[in-house]
PDB file of C-alpha atoms and ligand atoms in Angstrom:
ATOM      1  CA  UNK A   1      22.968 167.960 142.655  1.00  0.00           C
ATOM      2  CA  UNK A   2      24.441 164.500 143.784  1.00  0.00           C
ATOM      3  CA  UNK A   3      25.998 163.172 140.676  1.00  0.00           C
ATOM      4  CA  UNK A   4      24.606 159.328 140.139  1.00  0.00           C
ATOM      5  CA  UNK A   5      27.664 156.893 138.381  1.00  0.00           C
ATOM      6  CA  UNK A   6      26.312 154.249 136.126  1.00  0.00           C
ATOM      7  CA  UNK A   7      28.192 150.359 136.185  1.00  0.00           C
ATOM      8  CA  UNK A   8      30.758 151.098 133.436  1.00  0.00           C
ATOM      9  CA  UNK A   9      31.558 154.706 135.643  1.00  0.00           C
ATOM     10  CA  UNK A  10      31.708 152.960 138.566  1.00  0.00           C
ATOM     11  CA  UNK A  11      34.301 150.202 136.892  1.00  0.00           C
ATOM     12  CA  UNK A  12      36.795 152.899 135.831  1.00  0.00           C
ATOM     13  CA  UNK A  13      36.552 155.049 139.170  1.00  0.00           C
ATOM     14  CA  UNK A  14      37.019 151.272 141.363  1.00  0.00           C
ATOM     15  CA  UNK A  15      40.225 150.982 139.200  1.00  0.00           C
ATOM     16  CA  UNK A  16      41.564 154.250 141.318  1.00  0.00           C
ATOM     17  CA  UNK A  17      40.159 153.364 144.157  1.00  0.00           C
ATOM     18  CA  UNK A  18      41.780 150.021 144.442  1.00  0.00           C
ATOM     19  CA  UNK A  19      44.898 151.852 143.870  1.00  0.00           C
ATOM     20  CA  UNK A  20      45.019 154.119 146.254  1.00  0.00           C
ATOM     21  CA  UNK A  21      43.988 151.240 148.712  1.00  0.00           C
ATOM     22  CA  UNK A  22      47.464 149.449 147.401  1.00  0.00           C
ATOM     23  CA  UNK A  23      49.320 152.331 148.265  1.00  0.00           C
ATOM     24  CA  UNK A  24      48.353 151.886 152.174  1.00  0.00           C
ATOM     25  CA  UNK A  25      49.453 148.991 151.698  1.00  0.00           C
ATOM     26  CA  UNK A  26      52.865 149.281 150.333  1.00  0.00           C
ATOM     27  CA  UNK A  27      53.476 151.806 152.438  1.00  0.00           C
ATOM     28  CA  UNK A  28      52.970 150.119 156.058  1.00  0.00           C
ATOM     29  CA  UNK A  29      57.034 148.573 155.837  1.00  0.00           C
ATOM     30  CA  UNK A  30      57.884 151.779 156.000  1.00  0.00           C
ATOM     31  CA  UNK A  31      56.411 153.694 158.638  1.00  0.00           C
ATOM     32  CA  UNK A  32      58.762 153.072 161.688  1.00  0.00           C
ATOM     33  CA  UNK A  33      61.063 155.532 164.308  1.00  0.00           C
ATOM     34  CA  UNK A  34      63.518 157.860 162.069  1.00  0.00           C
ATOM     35  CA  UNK A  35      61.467 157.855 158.754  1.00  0.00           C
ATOM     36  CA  UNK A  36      60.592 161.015 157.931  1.00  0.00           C
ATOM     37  CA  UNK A  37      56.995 161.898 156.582  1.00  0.00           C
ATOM     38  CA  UNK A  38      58.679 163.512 153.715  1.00  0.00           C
ATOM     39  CA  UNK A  39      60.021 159.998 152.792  1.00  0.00           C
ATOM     40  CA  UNK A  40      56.991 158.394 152.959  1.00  0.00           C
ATOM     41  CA  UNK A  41      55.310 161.264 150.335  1.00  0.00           C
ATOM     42  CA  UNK A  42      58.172 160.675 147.805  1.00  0.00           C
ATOM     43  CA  UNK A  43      57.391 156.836 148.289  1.00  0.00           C
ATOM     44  CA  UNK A  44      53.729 157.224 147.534  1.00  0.00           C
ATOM     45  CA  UNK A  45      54.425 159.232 145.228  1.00  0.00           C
ATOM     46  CA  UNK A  46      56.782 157.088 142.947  1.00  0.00           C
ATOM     47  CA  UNK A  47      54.230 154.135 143.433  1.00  0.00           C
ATOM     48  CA  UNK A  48      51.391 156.323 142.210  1.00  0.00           C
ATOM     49  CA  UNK A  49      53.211 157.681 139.151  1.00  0.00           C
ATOM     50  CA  UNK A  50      54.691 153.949 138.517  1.00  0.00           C
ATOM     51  CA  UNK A  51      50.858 152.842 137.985  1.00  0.00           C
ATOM     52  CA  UNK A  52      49.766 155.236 135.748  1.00  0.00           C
ATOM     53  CA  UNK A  53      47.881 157.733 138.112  1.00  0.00           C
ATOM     54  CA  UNK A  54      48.622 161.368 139.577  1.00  0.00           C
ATOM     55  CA  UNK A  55      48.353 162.203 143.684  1.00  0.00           C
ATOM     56  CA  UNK A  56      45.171 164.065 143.769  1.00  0.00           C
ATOM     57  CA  UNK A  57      46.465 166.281 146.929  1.00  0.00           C
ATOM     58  CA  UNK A  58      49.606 167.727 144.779  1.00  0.00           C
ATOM     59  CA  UNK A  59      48.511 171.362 144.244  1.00  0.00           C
ATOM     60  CA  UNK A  60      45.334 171.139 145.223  1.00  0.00           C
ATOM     61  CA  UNK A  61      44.017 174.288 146.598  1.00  0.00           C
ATOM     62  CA  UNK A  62      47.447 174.911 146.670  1.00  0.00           C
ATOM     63  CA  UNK A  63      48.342 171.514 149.134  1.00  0.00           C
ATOM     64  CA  UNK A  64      52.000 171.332 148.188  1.00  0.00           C
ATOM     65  CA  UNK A  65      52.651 167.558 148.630  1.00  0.00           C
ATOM     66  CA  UNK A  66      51.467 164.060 147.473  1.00  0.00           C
ATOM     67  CA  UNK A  67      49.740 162.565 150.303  1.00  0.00           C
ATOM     68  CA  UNK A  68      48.697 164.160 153.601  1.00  0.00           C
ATOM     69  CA  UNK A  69      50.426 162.739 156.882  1.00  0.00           C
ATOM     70  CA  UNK A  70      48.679 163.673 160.332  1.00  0.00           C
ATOM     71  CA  UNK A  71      50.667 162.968 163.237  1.00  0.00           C
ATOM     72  CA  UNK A  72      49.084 162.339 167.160  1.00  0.00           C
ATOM     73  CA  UNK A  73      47.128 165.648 167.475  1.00  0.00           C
ATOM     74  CA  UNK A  74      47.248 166.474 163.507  1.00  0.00           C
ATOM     75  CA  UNK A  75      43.491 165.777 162.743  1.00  0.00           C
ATOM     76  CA  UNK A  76      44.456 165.932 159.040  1.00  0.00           C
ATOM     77  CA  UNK A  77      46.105 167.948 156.428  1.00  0.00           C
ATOM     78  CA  UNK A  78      48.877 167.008 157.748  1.00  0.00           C
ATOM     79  CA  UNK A  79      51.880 168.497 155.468  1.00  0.00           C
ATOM     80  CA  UNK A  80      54.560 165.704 154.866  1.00  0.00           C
ATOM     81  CA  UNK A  81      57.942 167.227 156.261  1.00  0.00           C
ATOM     82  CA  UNK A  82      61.475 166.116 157.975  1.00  0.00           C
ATOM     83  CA  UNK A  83      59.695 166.098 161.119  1.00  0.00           C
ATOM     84  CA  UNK A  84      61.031 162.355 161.816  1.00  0.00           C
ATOM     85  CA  UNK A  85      58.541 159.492 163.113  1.00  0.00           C
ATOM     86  CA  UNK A  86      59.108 158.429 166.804  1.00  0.00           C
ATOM     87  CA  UNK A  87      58.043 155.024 168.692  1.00  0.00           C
ATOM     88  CA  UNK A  88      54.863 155.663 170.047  1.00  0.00           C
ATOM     89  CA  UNK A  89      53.504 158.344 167.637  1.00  0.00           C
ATOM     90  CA  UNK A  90      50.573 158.085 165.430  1.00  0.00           C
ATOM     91  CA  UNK A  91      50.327 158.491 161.900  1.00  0.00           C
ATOM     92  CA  UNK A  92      47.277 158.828 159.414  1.00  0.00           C
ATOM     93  CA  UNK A  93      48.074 158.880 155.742  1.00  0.00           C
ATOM     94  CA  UNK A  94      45.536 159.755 153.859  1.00  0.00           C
ATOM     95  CA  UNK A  95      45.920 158.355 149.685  1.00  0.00           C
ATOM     96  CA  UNK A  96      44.029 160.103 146.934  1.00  0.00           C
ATOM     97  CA  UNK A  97      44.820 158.930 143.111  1.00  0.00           C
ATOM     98  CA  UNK A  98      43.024 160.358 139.624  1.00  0.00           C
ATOM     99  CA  UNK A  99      43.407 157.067 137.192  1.00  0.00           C
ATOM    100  CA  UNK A 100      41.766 157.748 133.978  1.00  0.00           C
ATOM    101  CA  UNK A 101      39.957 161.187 135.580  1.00  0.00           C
ATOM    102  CA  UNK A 102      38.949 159.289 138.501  1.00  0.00           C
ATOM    103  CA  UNK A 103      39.677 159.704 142.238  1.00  0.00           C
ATOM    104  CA  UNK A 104      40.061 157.277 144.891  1.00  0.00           C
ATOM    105  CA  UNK A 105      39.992 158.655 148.405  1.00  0.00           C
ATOM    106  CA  UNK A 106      41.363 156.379 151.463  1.00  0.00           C
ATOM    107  CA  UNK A 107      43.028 157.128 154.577  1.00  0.00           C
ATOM    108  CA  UNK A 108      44.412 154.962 157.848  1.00  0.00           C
ATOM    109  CA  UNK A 109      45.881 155.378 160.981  1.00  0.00           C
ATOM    110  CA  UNK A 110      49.301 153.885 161.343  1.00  0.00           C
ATOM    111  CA  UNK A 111      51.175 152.758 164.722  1.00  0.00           C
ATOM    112  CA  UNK A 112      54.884 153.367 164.823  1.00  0.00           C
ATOM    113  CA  UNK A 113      57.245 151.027 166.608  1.00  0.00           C
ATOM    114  CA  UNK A 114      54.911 150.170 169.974  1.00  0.00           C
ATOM    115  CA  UNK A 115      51.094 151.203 170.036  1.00  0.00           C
ATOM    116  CA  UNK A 116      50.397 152.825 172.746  1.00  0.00           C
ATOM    117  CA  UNK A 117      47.333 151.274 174.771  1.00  0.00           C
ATOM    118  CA  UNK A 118      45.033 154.569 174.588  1.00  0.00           C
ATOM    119  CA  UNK A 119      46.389 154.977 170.999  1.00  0.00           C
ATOM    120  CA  UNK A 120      45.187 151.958 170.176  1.00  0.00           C
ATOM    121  CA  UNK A 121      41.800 151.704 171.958  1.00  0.00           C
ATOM    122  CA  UNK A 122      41.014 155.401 169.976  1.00  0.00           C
ATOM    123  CA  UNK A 123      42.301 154.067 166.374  1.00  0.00           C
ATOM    124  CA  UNK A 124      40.141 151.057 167.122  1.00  0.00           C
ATOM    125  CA  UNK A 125      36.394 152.618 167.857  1.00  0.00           C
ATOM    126  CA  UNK A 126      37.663 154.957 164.619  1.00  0.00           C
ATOM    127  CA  UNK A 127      37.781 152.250 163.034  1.00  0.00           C
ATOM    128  CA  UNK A 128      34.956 150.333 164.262  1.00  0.00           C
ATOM    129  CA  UNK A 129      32.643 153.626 163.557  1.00  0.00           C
ATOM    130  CA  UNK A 130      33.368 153.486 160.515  1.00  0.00           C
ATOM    131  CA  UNK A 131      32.595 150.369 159.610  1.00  0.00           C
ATOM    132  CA  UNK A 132      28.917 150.867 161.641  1.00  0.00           C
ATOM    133  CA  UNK A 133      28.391 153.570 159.087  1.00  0.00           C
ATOM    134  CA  UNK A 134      29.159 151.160 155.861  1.00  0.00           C
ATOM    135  CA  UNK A 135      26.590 149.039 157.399  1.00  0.00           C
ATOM    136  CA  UNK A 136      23.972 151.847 156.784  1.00  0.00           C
ATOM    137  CA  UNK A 137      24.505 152.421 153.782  1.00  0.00           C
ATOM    138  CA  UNK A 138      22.005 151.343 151.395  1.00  0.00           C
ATOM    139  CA  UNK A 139      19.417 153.050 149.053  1.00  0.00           C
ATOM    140  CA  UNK A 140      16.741 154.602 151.274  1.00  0.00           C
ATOM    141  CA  UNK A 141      18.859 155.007 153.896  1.00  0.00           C
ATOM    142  CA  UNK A 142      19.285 158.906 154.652  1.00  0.00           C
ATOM    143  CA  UNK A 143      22.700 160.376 155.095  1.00  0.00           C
ATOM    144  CA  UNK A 144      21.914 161.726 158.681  1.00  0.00           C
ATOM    145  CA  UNK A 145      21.936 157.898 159.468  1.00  0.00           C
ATOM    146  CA  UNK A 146      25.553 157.414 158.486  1.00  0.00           C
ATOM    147  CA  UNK A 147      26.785 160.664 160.996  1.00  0.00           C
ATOM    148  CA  UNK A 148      24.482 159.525 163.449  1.00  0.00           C
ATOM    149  CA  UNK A 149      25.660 155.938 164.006  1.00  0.00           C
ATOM    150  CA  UNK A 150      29.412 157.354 164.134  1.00  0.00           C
ATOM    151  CA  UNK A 151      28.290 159.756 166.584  1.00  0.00           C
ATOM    152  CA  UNK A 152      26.261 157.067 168.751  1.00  0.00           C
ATOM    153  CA  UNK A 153      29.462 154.884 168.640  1.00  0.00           C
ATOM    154  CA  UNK A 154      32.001 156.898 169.918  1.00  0.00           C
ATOM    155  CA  UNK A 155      30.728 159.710 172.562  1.00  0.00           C
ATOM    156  CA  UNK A 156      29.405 156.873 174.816  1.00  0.00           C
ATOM    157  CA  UNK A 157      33.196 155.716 174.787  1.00  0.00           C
ATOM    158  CA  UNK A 158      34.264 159.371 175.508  1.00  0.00           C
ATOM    159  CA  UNK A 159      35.416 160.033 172.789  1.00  0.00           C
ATOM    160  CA  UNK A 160      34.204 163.397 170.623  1.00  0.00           C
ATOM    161  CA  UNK A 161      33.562 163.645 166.476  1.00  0.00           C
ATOM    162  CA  UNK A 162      35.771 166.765 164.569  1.00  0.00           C
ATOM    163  CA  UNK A 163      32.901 168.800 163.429  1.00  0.00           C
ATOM    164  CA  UNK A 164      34.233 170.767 160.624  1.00  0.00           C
ATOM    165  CA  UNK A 165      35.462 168.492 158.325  1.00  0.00           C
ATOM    166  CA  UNK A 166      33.135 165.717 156.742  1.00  0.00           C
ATOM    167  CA  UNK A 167      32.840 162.975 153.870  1.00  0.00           C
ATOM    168  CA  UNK A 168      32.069 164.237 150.519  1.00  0.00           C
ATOM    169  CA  UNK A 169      30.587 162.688 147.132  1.00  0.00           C
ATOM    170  CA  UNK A 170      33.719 161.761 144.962  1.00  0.00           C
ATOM    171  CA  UNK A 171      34.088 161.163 141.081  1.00  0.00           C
ATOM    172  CA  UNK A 172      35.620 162.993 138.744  1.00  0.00           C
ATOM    173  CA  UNK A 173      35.811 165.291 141.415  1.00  0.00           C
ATOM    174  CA  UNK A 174      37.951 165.190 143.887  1.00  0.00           C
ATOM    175  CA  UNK A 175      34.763 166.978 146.741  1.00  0.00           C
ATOM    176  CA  UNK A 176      31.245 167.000 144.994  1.00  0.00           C
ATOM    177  CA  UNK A 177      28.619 166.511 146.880  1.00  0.00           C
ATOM    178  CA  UNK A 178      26.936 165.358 149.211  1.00  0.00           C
ATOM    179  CA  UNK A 179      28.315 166.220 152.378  1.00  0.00           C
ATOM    180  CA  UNK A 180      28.716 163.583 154.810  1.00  0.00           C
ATOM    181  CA  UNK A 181      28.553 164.699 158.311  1.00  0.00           C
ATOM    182  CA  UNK A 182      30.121 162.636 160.923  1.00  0.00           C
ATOM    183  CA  UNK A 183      27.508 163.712 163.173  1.00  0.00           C
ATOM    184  CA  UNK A 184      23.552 164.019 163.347  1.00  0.00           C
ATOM    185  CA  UNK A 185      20.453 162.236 162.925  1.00  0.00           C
ATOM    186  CA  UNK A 186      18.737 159.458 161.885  1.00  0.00           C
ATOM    187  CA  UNK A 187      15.761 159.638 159.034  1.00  0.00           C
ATOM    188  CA  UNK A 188      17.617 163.292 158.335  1.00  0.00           C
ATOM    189  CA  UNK A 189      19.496 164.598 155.123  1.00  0.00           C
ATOM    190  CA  UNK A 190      18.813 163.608 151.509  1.00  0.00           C
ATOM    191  CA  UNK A 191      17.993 159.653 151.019  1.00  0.00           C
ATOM    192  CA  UNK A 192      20.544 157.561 149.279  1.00  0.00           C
ATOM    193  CA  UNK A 193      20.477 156.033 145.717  1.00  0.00           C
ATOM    194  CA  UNK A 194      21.985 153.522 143.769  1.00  0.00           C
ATOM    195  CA  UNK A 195      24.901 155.144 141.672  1.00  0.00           C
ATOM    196  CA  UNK A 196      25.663 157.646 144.584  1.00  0.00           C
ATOM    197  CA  UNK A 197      29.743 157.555 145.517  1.00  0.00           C
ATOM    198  CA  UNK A 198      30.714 159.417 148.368  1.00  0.00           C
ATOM    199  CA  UNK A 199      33.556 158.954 151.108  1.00  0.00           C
ATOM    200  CA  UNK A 200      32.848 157.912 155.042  1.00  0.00           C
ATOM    201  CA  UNK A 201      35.930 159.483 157.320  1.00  0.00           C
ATOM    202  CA  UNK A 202      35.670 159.835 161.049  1.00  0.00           C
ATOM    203  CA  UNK A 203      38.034 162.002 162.616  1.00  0.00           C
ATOM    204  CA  UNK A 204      37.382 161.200 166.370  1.00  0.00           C
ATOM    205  CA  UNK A 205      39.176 163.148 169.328  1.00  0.00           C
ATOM    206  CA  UNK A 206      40.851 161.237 172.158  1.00  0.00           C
ATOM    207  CA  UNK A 207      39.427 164.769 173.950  1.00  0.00           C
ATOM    208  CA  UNK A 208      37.527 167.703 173.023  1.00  0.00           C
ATOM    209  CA  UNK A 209      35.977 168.155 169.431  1.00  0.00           C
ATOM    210  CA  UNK A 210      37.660 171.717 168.957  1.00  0.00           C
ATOM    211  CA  UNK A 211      40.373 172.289 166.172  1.00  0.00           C
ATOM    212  CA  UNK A 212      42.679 174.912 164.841  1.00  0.00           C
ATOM    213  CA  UNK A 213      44.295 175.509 161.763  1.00  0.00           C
ATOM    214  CA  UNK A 214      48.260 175.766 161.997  1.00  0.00           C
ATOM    215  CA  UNK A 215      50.491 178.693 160.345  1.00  0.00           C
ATOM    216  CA  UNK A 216      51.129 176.465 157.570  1.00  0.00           C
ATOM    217  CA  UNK A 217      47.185 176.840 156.568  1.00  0.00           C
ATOM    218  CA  UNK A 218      46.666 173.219 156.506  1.00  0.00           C
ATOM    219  CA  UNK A 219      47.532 171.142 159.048  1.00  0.00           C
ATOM    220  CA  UNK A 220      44.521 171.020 161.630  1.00  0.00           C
ATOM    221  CA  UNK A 221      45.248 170.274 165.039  1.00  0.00           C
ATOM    222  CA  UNK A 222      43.383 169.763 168.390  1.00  0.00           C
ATOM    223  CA  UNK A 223      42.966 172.435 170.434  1.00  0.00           C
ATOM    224  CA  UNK A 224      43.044 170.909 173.695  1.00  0.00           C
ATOM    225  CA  UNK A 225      46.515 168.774 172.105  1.00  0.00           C
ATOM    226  CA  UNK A 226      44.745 165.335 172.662  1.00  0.00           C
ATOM    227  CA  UNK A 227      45.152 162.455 170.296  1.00  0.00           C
ATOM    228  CA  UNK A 228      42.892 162.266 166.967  1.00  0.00           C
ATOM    229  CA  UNK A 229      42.138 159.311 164.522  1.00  0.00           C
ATOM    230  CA  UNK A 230      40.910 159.068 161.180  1.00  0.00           C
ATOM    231  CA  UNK A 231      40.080 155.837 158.847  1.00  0.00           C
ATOM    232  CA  UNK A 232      38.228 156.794 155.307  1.00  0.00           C
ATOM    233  CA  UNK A 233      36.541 155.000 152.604  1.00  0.00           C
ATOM    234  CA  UNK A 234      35.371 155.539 149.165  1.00  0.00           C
ATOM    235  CA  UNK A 235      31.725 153.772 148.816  1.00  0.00           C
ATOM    236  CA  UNK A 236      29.648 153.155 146.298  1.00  0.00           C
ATOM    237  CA  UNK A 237      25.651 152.894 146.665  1.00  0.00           C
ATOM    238  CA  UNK A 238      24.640 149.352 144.934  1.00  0.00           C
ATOM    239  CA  UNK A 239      21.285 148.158 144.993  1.00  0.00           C
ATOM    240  CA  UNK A 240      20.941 146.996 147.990  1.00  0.00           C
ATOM    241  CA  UNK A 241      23.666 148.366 149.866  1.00  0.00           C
ATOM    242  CA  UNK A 242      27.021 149.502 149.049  1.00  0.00           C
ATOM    243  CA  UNK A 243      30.443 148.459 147.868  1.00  0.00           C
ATOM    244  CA  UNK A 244      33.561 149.163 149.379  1.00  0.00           C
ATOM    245  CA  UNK A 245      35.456 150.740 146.725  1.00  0.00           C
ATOM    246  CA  UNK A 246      38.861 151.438 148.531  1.00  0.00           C
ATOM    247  CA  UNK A 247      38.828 148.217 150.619  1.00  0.00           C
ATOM    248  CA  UNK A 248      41.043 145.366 149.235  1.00  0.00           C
ATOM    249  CA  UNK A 249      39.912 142.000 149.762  1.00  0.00           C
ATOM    250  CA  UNK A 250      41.611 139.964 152.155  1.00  0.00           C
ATOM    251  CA  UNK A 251      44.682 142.580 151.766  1.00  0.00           C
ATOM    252  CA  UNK A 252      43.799 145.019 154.072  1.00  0.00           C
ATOM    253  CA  UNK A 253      42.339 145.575 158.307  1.00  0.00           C
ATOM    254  CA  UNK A 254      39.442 147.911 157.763  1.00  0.00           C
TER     255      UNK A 254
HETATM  256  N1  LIG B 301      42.077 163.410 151.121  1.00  0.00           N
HETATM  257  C1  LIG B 301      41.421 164.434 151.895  1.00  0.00           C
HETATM  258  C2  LIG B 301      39.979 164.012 152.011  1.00  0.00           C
HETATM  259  O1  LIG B 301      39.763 162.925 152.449  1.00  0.00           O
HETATM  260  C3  LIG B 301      41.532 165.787 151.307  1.00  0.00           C
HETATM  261  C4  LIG B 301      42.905 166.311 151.258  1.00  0.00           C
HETATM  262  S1  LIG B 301      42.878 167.863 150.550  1.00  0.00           S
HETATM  263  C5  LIG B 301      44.496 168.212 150.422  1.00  0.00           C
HETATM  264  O2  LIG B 301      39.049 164.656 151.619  1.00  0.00           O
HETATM  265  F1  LIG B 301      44.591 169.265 149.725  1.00  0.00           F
HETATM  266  F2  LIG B 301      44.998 168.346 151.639  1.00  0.00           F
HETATM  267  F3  LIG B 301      45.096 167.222 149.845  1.00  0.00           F
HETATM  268 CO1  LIG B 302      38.060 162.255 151.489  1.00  0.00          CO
HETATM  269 CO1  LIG B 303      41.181 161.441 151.973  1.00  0.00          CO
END
């Protein structure tokens, strides 16, 4: 059953989701050669705490840090550690707060020191998929539309869409449902209704779509080692279309 938020819900859980778009924010100062992704975790952290929220992440499922940090061929799930940032690298932090019971859910790729051109050009149709998705959103749209206009964006580039990990509905709960594929077809899946929140998060290959699952039993990787980007959003399904919960107006590049 997709859970359906009424206005005063939805004005509570935008409260957590405006936070955890703050924290990308803050953060972006920091992320340059010799920090360490550990650093950046105690950071978030601190900020998260300081506002009156908890980092959804910390002991979930048993995730033993704050925020997740992916780096170049980390798809996500990244575990923050000492591993120290280098110019050139790629880094996706992905933000979840509970304020008042409710989760926020928001994630960005970050360049460090000099973007690299093919870096760039693969955080940038991420990015742009994503937004192509928002677009569709709207009640009566079905959420095989949303996968299929990611997927319809970014194979034509060459690009390839992370199959095992998708959007989910988000409340009170950190995953409810729906799922929300990344990938599929149009007219297909359940249709969407006012109230519905869910979150929209490409994870798009520079190479093949395969993953693996480290020793760590988190971090997921790409098999074939290429480069993978991620952007996410926490929506909301208005009357006649959506609102971007996690997106910070005039603050924020996606
Ligand atoms: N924030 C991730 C998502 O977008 C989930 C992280 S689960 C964790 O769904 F345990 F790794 F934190
Ligand atoms: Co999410
Ligand atoms: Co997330």
């Amino acid at each position: 059953m997709i859970d359906l938020k009424t206005d005063e819900e939805i004005n509570e859980m935008r409260q957590s989701c405006q936070l955890a778009a703050e924290v990308l924010v803050m953060i972006e100062p920091y992320i340059k050669p010799g920090v360490t992704t550990q650093e950046l975790n105690d950071i978030c952290h601190e900020y998260i705490l300081a506002h009156g929220a908890t980092p959804a992440p910390l002991n979930y499922k048993g995730f033993p840090k704050s925020i997740c940090a992916s780096i170049n061929d980390e798809i996500c799930h990244g575990i923050p550690s000492e591993r120290k940032l280098r110019n050139g690298d790629i880094v996706n932090l992905d933000i979840t707060t509970i304020l008042n019971g409710w989760h926020g859910d928001t994630n960005k790729t970050f360049f460090v020191g000099a973007p690299r051109k093919q870096a760039q050009k693969l955080a940038d149709a991420t990015r742009t998929s994503l937004q192509k998705a928002i677009d569709v959103v709207r009640p009566g749209a079905h959420l095989g539309d949303i996968g299929a206009v990611i997927q319809n964006y970014v194979e034509p580039l060459g690009y390839s869409v992370v199959r095992e990990f998708c959007g989910h509905g988000i409340g009170r709960n950190f995953h409810e449902e729906p799922q929300v594929l990344h990938f599929g077809k149009p007219g297909h899946g359940p249709v969407l209704q006012k109230g519905m929140t869910f979150t929209i998060e490409p994870m798009i290959n520079l190479g093949q779509p395969h993953l693996k699952i480290l020793q760590d039993n988190w971090t997921a990787v790409t098999l074939d080692g290429s480069l993978s980007a991620q952007y996410e959003h926490t929506l909301y399904v208005t009357a006649n279309g959506c609102e971007v919960l996690t997106r910070l107006d005039g603050k924020t590049d996606f």
